[in-house]
PDB file of C-alpha atoms in Angstrom:
ATOM      1  CA  MET A 183    -188.954  -2.925  15.696  1.00 81.00           C
ATOM      2  CA  CYS A 184    -189.961   0.574  16.595  1.00 96.00           C
ATOM      3  CA  GLY A 185    -189.587   4.225  15.053  1.00 97.00           C
ATOM      4  CA  LEU A 186    -187.890   6.895  16.401  1.00 98.00           C
ATOM      5  CA  TRP A 187    -187.478  10.239  15.529  1.00 98.00           C
ATOM      6  CA  GLY A 188    -186.774  14.048  16.621  1.00 98.00           C
ATOM      7  CA  GLY A 189    -185.071  17.550  16.615  1.00 98.00           C
ATOM      8  CA  PHE A 190    -183.239  19.648  18.831  1.00 98.00           C
ATOM      9  CA  SER A 191    -182.024  23.250  18.356  1.00 96.00           C
ATOM     10  CA  THR A 192    -181.842  26.554  20.655  1.00 92.00           C
ATOM     11  CA  TYR A 193    -184.865  27.289  18.911  1.00 93.00           C
ATOM     12  CA  LEU A 194    -187.171  25.048  16.226  1.00 95.00           C
ATOM     13  CA  SER A 195    -188.524  26.943  13.393  1.00 93.00           C
ATOM     14  CA  GLU A 196    -191.512  25.914  12.156  1.00 91.00           C
ATOM     15  CA  LYS A 197    -189.991  24.223   9.366  1.00 93.00           C
ATOM     16  CA  GLU A 198    -187.422  22.263  11.384  1.00 95.00           C
ATOM     17  CA  SER A 199    -190.466  21.404  13.599  1.00 94.00           C
ATOM     18  CA  GLU A 200    -192.217  19.779  10.009  1.00 94.00           C
ATOM     19  CA  PHE A 201    -188.858  18.014   9.242  1.00 97.00           C
ATOM     20  CA  VAL A 202    -189.950  16.282  12.452  1.00 97.00           C
ATOM     21  CA  ILE A 203    -193.475  15.860  11.704  1.00 95.00           C
ATOM     22  CA  THR A 204    -192.474  14.341   8.260  1.00 96.00           C
ATOM     23  CA  MET A 205    -189.959  12.050   9.854  1.00 97.00           C
ATOM     24  CA  GLY A 206    -192.946  10.598  12.230  1.00 97.00           C
ATOM     25  CA  GLU A 207    -195.138   9.865   9.242  1.00 96.00           C
ATOM     26  CA  LEU A 208    -192.312   8.214   7.164  1.00 96.00           C
ATOM     27  CA  SER A 209    -191.508   6.039  10.057  1.00 96.00           C
ATOM     28  CA  PHE A 210    -195.291   3.956   9.858  1.00 94.00           C
ATOM     29  CA  LEU A 211    -193.591   0.846   8.585  1.00 92.00           C
ATOM     30  CA  ARG A 212    -191.552   0.858  11.956  1.00 95.00           C
ATOM     31  CA  GLY A 213    -194.527   0.235  14.158  1.00 91.00           C
ATOM     32  CA  ARG A 214    -198.449   0.801  13.696  1.00 93.00           C
ATOM     33  CA  ASP A 215    -199.686  -0.147  17.525  1.00 94.00           C
ATOM     34  CA  SER A 216    -199.422   3.451  19.376  1.00 96.00           C
ATOM     35  CA  THR A 217    -197.689   6.923  18.378  1.00 96.00           C
ATOM     36  CA  GLY A 218    -195.979   9.801  20.780  1.00 96.00           C
ATOM     37  CA  VAL A 219    -194.445  12.932  20.945  1.00 97.00           C
ATOM     38  CA  VAL A 220    -192.703  15.202  23.189  1.00 97.00           C
ATOM     39  CA  SER A 221    -192.608  18.735  22.803  1.00 96.00           C
ATOM     40  CA  VAL A 222    -190.091  20.887  25.007  1.00 96.00           C
ATOM     41  CA  CYS A 223    -190.542  24.787  24.969  1.00 94.00           C
ATOM     42  CA  LYS A 224    -187.999  27.232  26.373  1.00 92.00           C
ATOM     43  CA  LYS A 225    -188.229  30.723  27.882  1.00 86.00           C
ATOM     44  CA  GLY A 226    -184.686  32.678  28.580  1.00 81.00           C
ATOM     45  CA  PHE A 227    -181.305  31.698  28.405  1.00 77.00           C
ATOM     46  CA  GLY A 228    -178.768  30.006  30.139  1.00 72.00           C
ATOM     47  CA  SER A 229    -178.784  28.800  33.425  1.00 72.00           C
ATOM     48  CA  ALA A 230    -181.856  31.193  33.617  1.00 75.00           C
ATOM     49  CA  ALA A 231    -184.028  29.435  30.960  1.00 85.00           C
ATOM     50  CA  GLN A 232    -187.228  27.242  32.258  1.00 92.00           C
ATOM     51  CA  TYR A 233    -188.752  24.613  30.155  1.00 94.00           C
ATOM     52  CA  ASN A 234    -192.342  23.364  29.774  1.00 93.00           C
ATOM     53  CA  THR A 235    -192.584  19.607  28.573  1.00 95.00           C
ATOM     54  CA  ARG A 236    -195.903  18.198  27.168  1.00 94.00           C
ATOM     55  CA  THR A 237    -196.805  15.211  25.760  1.00 95.00           C
ATOM     56  CA  ILE A 238    -199.161  13.288  23.812  1.00 94.00           C
ATOM     57  CA  ARG A 239    -199.963   9.900  22.785  1.00 95.00           C
ATOM     58  CA  ALA A 240    -202.469   7.713  21.007  1.00 94.00           C
ATOM     59  CA  MET A 241    -203.154   4.515  19.778  1.00 95.00           C
ATOM     60  CA  GLY A 242    -202.444   3.665  15.991  1.00 95.00           C
ATOM     61  CA  ASP A 243    -199.897   4.639  13.706  1.00 94.00           C
ATOM     62  CA  PRO A 244    -198.360   8.058  13.026  1.00 94.00           C
ATOM     63  CA  VAL A 245    -199.948   8.716   9.599  1.00 93.00           C
ATOM     64  CA  ASN A 246    -203.195   8.637  11.329  1.00 92.00           C
ATOM     65  CA  PHE A 247    -201.911  10.332  14.574  1.00 93.00           C
ATOM     66  CA  PHE A 248    -200.375  13.418  12.737  1.00 91.00           C
ATOM     67  CA  SER A 249    -203.154  14.232  10.515  1.00 87.00           C
ATOM     68  CA  ARG A 250    -206.414  13.266  12.095  1.00 78.00           C
ATOM     69  CA  VAL A 251    -206.497  12.842  16.146  1.00 74.00           C
ATOM     70  CA  GLN A 252    -207.450  16.528  16.452  1.00 77.00           C
ATOM     71  CA  PRO A 253    -205.707  17.304  19.912  1.00 83.00           C
ATOM     72  CA  VAL A 254    -202.375  16.391  18.282  1.00 87.00           C
ATOM     73  CA  LYS A 255    -202.813  19.145  15.532  1.00 80.00           C
ATOM     74  CA  LYS A 256    -204.004  21.769  18.298  1.00 81.00           C
ATOM     75  CA  PHE A 257    -200.506  20.590  20.391  1.00 84.00           C
ATOM     76  CA  LEU A 258    -198.214  20.713  17.132  1.00 83.00           C
ATOM     77  CA  GLU A 259    -199.406  24.308  15.985  1.00 80.00           C
ATOM     78  CA  GLU A 260    -198.257  25.832  19.717  1.00 75.00           C
ATOM     79  CA  THR A 261    -194.651  26.275  18.192  1.00 70.00           C
ATOM     80  CA  LYS A 262    -193.393  29.033  19.865  1.00 78.00           C
ATOM     81  CA  ASP A 263    -190.111  28.687  21.751  1.00 91.00           C
ATOM     82  CA  ARG A 264    -189.677  25.024  20.986  1.00 95.00           C
ATOM     83  CA  CYS A 265    -186.858  23.891  21.732  1.00 96.00           C
ATOM     84  CA  ALA A 266    -187.146  20.078  21.162  1.00 97.00           C
ATOM     85  CA  LEU A 267    -189.872  17.915  19.120  1.00 97.00           C
ATOM     86  CA  PHE A 268    -189.052  14.190  19.258  1.00 98.00           C
ATOM     87  CA  GLY A 269    -191.443  10.948  19.123  1.00 98.00           C
ATOM     88  CA  HIS A 270    -192.102   7.012  18.855  1.00 97.00           C
ATOM     89  CA  ASN A 271    -194.254   4.730  17.249  1.00 97.00           C
ATOM     90  CA  ARG A 272    -194.676   1.110  18.589  1.00 95.00           C
ATOM     91  CA  LEU A 273    -194.565  -2.024  17.160  1.00 91.00           C
ATOM     92  CA  ALA A 274    -195.556  -3.965  20.523  1.00 88.00           C
ATOM     93  CA  THR A 275    -193.006  -7.024  21.830  1.00 89.00           C
ATOM     94  CA  ILE A 276    -192.807  -6.812  25.557  1.00 82.00           C
ATOM     95  CA  GLY A 277    -196.315  -5.407  27.343  1.00 82.00           C
ATOM     96  CA  ASP A 278    -199.416  -4.969  26.274  1.00 85.00           C
ATOM     97  CA  LYS A 279    -200.998  -3.161  23.469  1.00 90.00           C
ATOM     98  CA  THR A 280    -202.318   0.014  25.602  1.00 91.00           C
ATOM     99  CA  LEU A 281    -201.954   3.407  25.810  1.00 86.00           C
ATOM    100  CA  GLU A 282    -200.389   3.221  28.857  1.00 91.00           C
ATOM    101  CA  ASN A 283    -197.759   1.229  27.320  1.00 91.00           C
ATOM    102  CA  ALA A 284    -197.520   3.943  24.254  1.00 94.00           C
ATOM    103  CA  HIS A 285    -194.390   6.041  24.515  1.00 96.00           C
ATOM    104  CA  PRO A 286    -192.825   8.341  25.427  1.00 97.00           C
ATOM    105  CA  ILE A 287    -192.545   6.148  28.739  1.00 96.00           C
ATOM    106  CA  ASN A 288    -193.218   8.903  31.625  1.00 97.00           C
ATOM    107  CA  TYR A 289    -191.520   7.623  34.723  1.00 97.00           C
ATOM    108  CA  GLU A 290    -190.649  10.535  37.373  1.00 97.00           C
ATOM    109  CA  SER A 291    -188.204  12.768  35.404  1.00 97.00           C
ATOM    110  CA  ILE A 292    -187.787  10.209  32.646  1.00 98.00           C
ATOM    111  CA  LEU A 293    -189.554  10.553  29.558  1.00 98.00           C
ATOM    112  CA  LEU A 294    -188.281   7.457  27.176  1.00 98.00           C
ATOM    113  CA  CYS A 295    -188.590   6.183  23.685  1.00 98.00           C
ATOM    114  CA  HIS A 296    -187.217   2.904  23.120  1.00 97.00           C
ATOM    115  CA  ASN A 297    -186.866   0.839  19.829  1.00 97.00           C
ATOM    116  CA  GLY A 298    -185.703  -2.609  20.860  1.00 95.00           C
ATOM    117  CA  THR A 299    -186.203  -5.389  23.014  1.00 93.00           C
ATOM    118  CA  VAL A 300    -184.379  -5.862  26.374  1.00 94.00           C
ATOM    119  CA  PRO A 301    -185.853  -9.255  27.932  1.00 91.00           C
ATOM    120  CA  ALA A 302    -183.728  -8.294  31.175  1.00 90.00           C
ATOM    121  CA  PHE A 303    -186.085  -5.723  31.767  1.00 93.00           C
ATOM    122  CA  SER A 304    -189.422  -7.826  31.298  1.00 85.00           C
ATOM    123  CA  ASP A 305    -191.357  -8.572  34.230  1.00 82.00           C
ATOM    124  CA  ASP A 306    -194.074 -11.818  33.629  1.00 73.00           C
ATOM    125  CA  THR A 307    -196.298 -10.698  36.472  1.00 78.00           C
ATOM    126  CA  SER A 308    -196.902  -7.008  34.707  1.00 83.00           C
ATOM    127  CA  ASP A 309    -198.462  -5.715  31.517  1.00 86.00           C
ATOM    128  CA  LYS A 310    -196.033  -2.869  31.574  1.00 89.00           C
ATOM    129  CA  SER A 311    -193.399  -2.957  28.695  1.00 92.00           C
ATOM    130  CA  ASP A 312    -189.557  -3.542  28.677  1.00 92.00           C
ATOM    131  CA  SER A 313    -189.754   0.417  28.153  1.00 95.00           C
ATOM    132  CA  TYR A 314    -191.315   1.184  31.319  1.00 95.00           C
ATOM    133  CA  PHE A 315    -189.130  -0.808  33.751  1.00 96.00           C
ATOM    134  CA  ILE A 316    -185.802   0.772  31.571  1.00 97.00           C
ATOM    135  CA  ALA A 317    -187.353   3.879  32.516  1.00 97.00           C
ATOM    136  CA  LYS A 318    -187.444   3.044  36.145  1.00 97.00           C
ATOM    137  CA  SER A 319    -183.790   1.764  36.446  1.00 97.00           C
ATOM    138  CA  ILE A 320    -182.639   5.027  35.353  1.00 97.00           C
ATOM    139  CA  VAL A 321    -184.327   6.717  38.080  1.00 97.00           C
ATOM    140  CA  GLU A 322    -183.316   4.308  40.905  1.00 97.00           C
ATOM    141  CA  LYS A 323    -180.287   2.942  39.594  1.00 96.00           C
ATOM    142  CA  GLY A 324    -178.821   5.682  37.405  1.00 96.00           C
ATOM    143  CA  PHE A 325    -177.761   4.835  33.727  1.00 95.00           C
ATOM    144  CA  GLU A 326    -174.393   3.322  34.163  1.00 94.00           C
ATOM    145  CA  GLU A 327    -176.048   0.573  35.984  1.00 95.00           C
ATOM    146  CA  THR A 328    -179.182   0.311  33.632  1.00 96.00           C
ATOM    147  CA  ILE A 329    -176.524  -0.205  30.428  1.00 94.00           C
ATOM    148  CA  LYS A 330    -175.261  -3.260  32.116  1.00 92.00           C
ATOM    149  CA  LYS A 331    -178.599  -5.018  31.609  1.00 92.00           C
ATOM    150  CA  ILE A 332    -179.678  -2.907  28.298  1.00 93.00           C
ATOM    151  CA  ASN A 333    -176.368  -4.614  26.521  1.00 86.00           C
ATOM    152  CA  TYR A 334    -177.915  -8.262  27.181  1.00 89.00           C
ATOM    153  CA  GLY A 335    -181.103  -7.043  24.789  1.00 94.00           C
ATOM    154  CA  ALA A 336    -181.489  -4.775  22.068  1.00 95.00           C
ATOM    155  CA  ALA A 337    -182.090  -0.885  22.363  1.00 97.00           C
ATOM    156  CA  ALA A 338    -182.084   2.542  20.539  1.00 98.00           C
ATOM    157  CA  LEU A 339    -182.793   5.279  23.428  1.00 98.00           C
ATOM    158  CA  VAL A 340    -183.825   8.596  23.639  1.00 98.00           C
ATOM    159  CA  TRP A 341    -185.052  10.188  26.683  1.00 98.00           C
ATOM    160  CA  LEU A 342    -185.246  13.549  28.099  1.00 98.00           C
ATOM    161  CA  ASP A 343    -184.409  13.860  31.937  1.00 98.00           C
ATOM    162  CA  LYS A 344    -186.456  16.573  33.235  1.00 96.00           C
ATOM    163  CA  SER A 345    -184.645  16.870  36.585  1.00 95.00           C
ATOM    164  CA  LYS A 346    -181.403  17.492  34.712  1.00 96.00           C
ATOM    165  CA  ASN A 347    -182.660  19.486  31.715  1.00 96.00           C
ATOM    166  CA  THR A 348    -180.758  17.015  29.265  1.00 97.00           C
ATOM    167  CA  LEU A 349    -181.516  15.281  26.424  1.00 98.00           C
ATOM    168  CA  ASN A 350    -179.579  11.854  25.721  1.00 98.00           C
ATOM    169  CA  LEU A 351    -179.269   9.614  22.793  1.00 98.00           C
ATOM    170  CA  PHE A 352    -177.838   5.944  23.156  1.00 98.00           C
ATOM    171  CA  LYS A 353    -177.575   2.500  20.951  1.00 97.00           C
ATOM    172  CA  ASN A 354    -176.205  -0.781  21.350  1.00 96.00           C
ATOM    173  CA  PRO A 355    -175.015  -2.462  17.831  1.00 97.00           C
ATOM    174  CA  ARG A 356    -178.429  -4.471  17.891  1.00 96.00           C
ATOM    175  CA  ARG A 357    -180.496  -1.536  16.615  1.00 97.00           C
ATOM    176  CA  PRO A 358    -179.915   1.547  14.513  1.00 97.00           C
ATOM    177  CA  LEU A 359    -180.104   5.472  15.589  1.00 98.00           C
ATOM    178  CA  PHE A 360    -179.033   7.957  12.700  1.00 98.00           C
ATOM    179  CA  VAL A 361    -178.365  11.815  13.085  1.00 98.00           C
ATOM    180  CA  GLY A 362    -177.750  14.607  11.107  1.00 97.00           C
ATOM    181  CA  THR A 363    -177.169  18.448  11.606  1.00 96.00           C
ATOM    182  CA  ILE A 364    -178.129  21.577   9.838  1.00 93.00           C
ATOM    183  CA  GLY A 365    -176.445  25.056   9.912  1.00 82.00           C
ATOM    184  CA  ASN A 366    -173.372  25.430  12.358  1.00 78.00           C
ATOM    185  CA  ASN A 367    -174.435  21.900  14.021  1.00 73.00           C
ATOM    186  CA  ASN A 368    -177.106  24.109  15.512  1.00 89.00           C
ATOM    187  CA  THR A 369    -180.164  21.762  15.115  1.00 96.00           C
ATOM    188  CA  TRP A 370    -180.136  18.151  15.367  1.00 97.00           C
ATOM    189  CA  PHE A 371    -182.252  15.634  13.855  1.00 98.00           C
ATOM    190  CA  TRP A 372    -182.423  11.748  14.491  1.00 98.00           C
ATOM    191  CA  ALA A 373    -184.309   8.807  13.003  1.00 98.00           C
ATOM    192  CA  SER A 374    -184.260   4.857  13.222  1.00 98.00           C
ATOM    193  CA  GLU A 375    -183.189   4.867   9.466  1.00 98.00           C
ATOM    194  CA  LYS A 376    -181.042   7.023   7.330  1.00 98.00           C
ATOM    195  CA  TRP A 377    -183.591   6.988   4.321  1.00 98.00           C
ATOM    196  CA  ILE A 378    -185.997   8.738   6.677  1.00 98.00           C
ATOM    197  CA  LEU A 379    -183.507  11.628   7.449  1.00 98.00           C
ATOM    198  CA  GLN A 380    -182.840  11.602   3.482  1.00 97.00           C
ATOM    199  CA  VAL A 381    -186.718  11.791   2.657  1.00 97.00           C
ATOM    200  CA  ALA A 382    -187.625  14.399   4.829  1.00 98.00           C
ATOM    201  CA  GLU A 383    -184.640  16.622   3.478  1.00 96.00           C
ATOM    202  CA  LEU A 384    -186.497  16.238   0.113  1.00 96.00           C
ATOM    203  CA  GLN A 385    -189.728  17.192   1.669  1.00 96.00           C
ATOM    204  CA  THR A 386    -188.991  20.379   3.741  1.00 96.00           C
ATOM    205  CA  ARG A 387    -186.262  21.175   1.474  1.00 95.00           C
ATOM    206  CA  LEU A 388    -184.078  21.809   4.573  1.00 96.00           C
ATOM    207  CA  LYS A 389    -180.389  20.352   3.917  1.00 94.00           C
ATOM    208  CA  LEU A 390    -178.567  18.383   6.396  1.00 96.00           C
ATOM    209  CA  LYS A 391    -174.873  17.955   6.616  1.00 90.00           C
ATOM    210  CA  GLU A 392    -173.515  14.567   6.658  1.00 86.00           C
ATOM    211  CA  ILE A 393    -176.002  11.626   8.064  1.00 95.00           C
ATOM    212  CA  HIS A 394    -174.180   9.359  10.470  1.00 96.00           C
ATOM    213  CA  GLU A 395    -174.973   6.677  12.948  1.00 98.00           C
ATOM    214  CA  VAL A 396    -174.744   7.141  16.342  1.00 98.00           C
ATOM    215  CA  PRO A 397    -171.643   5.267  17.339  1.00 97.00           C
ATOM    216  CA  ASP A 398    -172.314   1.840  19.562  1.00 97.00           C
ATOM    217  CA  HIS A 399    -172.580   2.082  23.335  1.00 95.00           C
ATOM    218  CA  GLN A 400    -171.990   5.945  23.522  1.00 96.00           C
ATOM    219  CA  LEU A 401    -174.175   8.183  25.550  1.00 97.00           C
ATOM    220  CA  ILE A 402    -174.633  11.996  23.934  1.00 98.00           C
ATOM    221  CA  THR A 403    -176.195  14.052  26.110  1.00 98.00           C
ATOM    222  CA  PHE A 404    -177.270  17.659  25.205  1.00 97.00           C
ATOM    223  CA  SER A 405    -177.975  20.203  28.077  1.00 96.00           C
ATOM    224  CA  LEU A 406    -181.044  21.674  26.641  1.00 95.00           C
ATOM    225  CA  SER A 407    -179.427  25.204  26.810  1.00 91.00           C
ATOM    226  CA  SER A 408    -176.886  23.886  24.351  1.00 92.00           C
ATOM    227  CA  THR A 409    -176.672  22.203  20.955  1.00 93.00           C
ATOM    228  CA  THR A 410    -173.179  21.508  21.555  1.00 93.00           C
ATOM    229  CA  PRO A 411    -173.335  17.483  23.245  1.00 95.00           C
ATOM    230  CA  SER A 412    -171.332  15.984  25.473  1.00 96.00           C
ATOM    231  CA  THR A 413    -170.314  12.234  24.696  1.00 95.00           C
ATOM    232  CA  ARG A 414    -169.073   9.110  26.923  1.00 90.00           C
TER     233      ARG A 414
END
């Protein structure tokens, strides 16, 4: 298993970013091989908005990642205009324990975080993970074709599509993913386990509305310019 955690809003406040970091640290039990995070900053509004995406990855568990890796601390301090912050901590299954296989997996326009194992996307001749080949398939074949193979394995997915400026969440029955909101559904948070959201609430004093699991086989898509998702 691996850990997924993140938050999305029109603009994330410092406290909301702290909520995401807290969830990342709490997720250390779900994977200690490597950790990575994506930060998306926005300038402007609507169709005129421009987005700057940055990622940072390191070997090791998320507690060490957030507290001791100096480039990460500097990276996280740059909070101005941030609309999304999400990440992953890995327990390696398919693919070597390398920085290259740390998430988010970057393939062309896709930044992908994956919890689960999908043998249909493994390649015995490659040291790359199944997650790499999932990201590759989304780019080259589209998600509808990719999902046909994903459902033979276990997957909860969160990915950013920089070509479409969208943030996407999906799971099948073999892996969990929970979401909760604050305010008038203006800020969304997600994590692999419900208790992680609940403990982050207590530590940050941000109160979530009802926490619920993402429905199986439902693709949730956010335009980066809107906190109202579409589903299919």
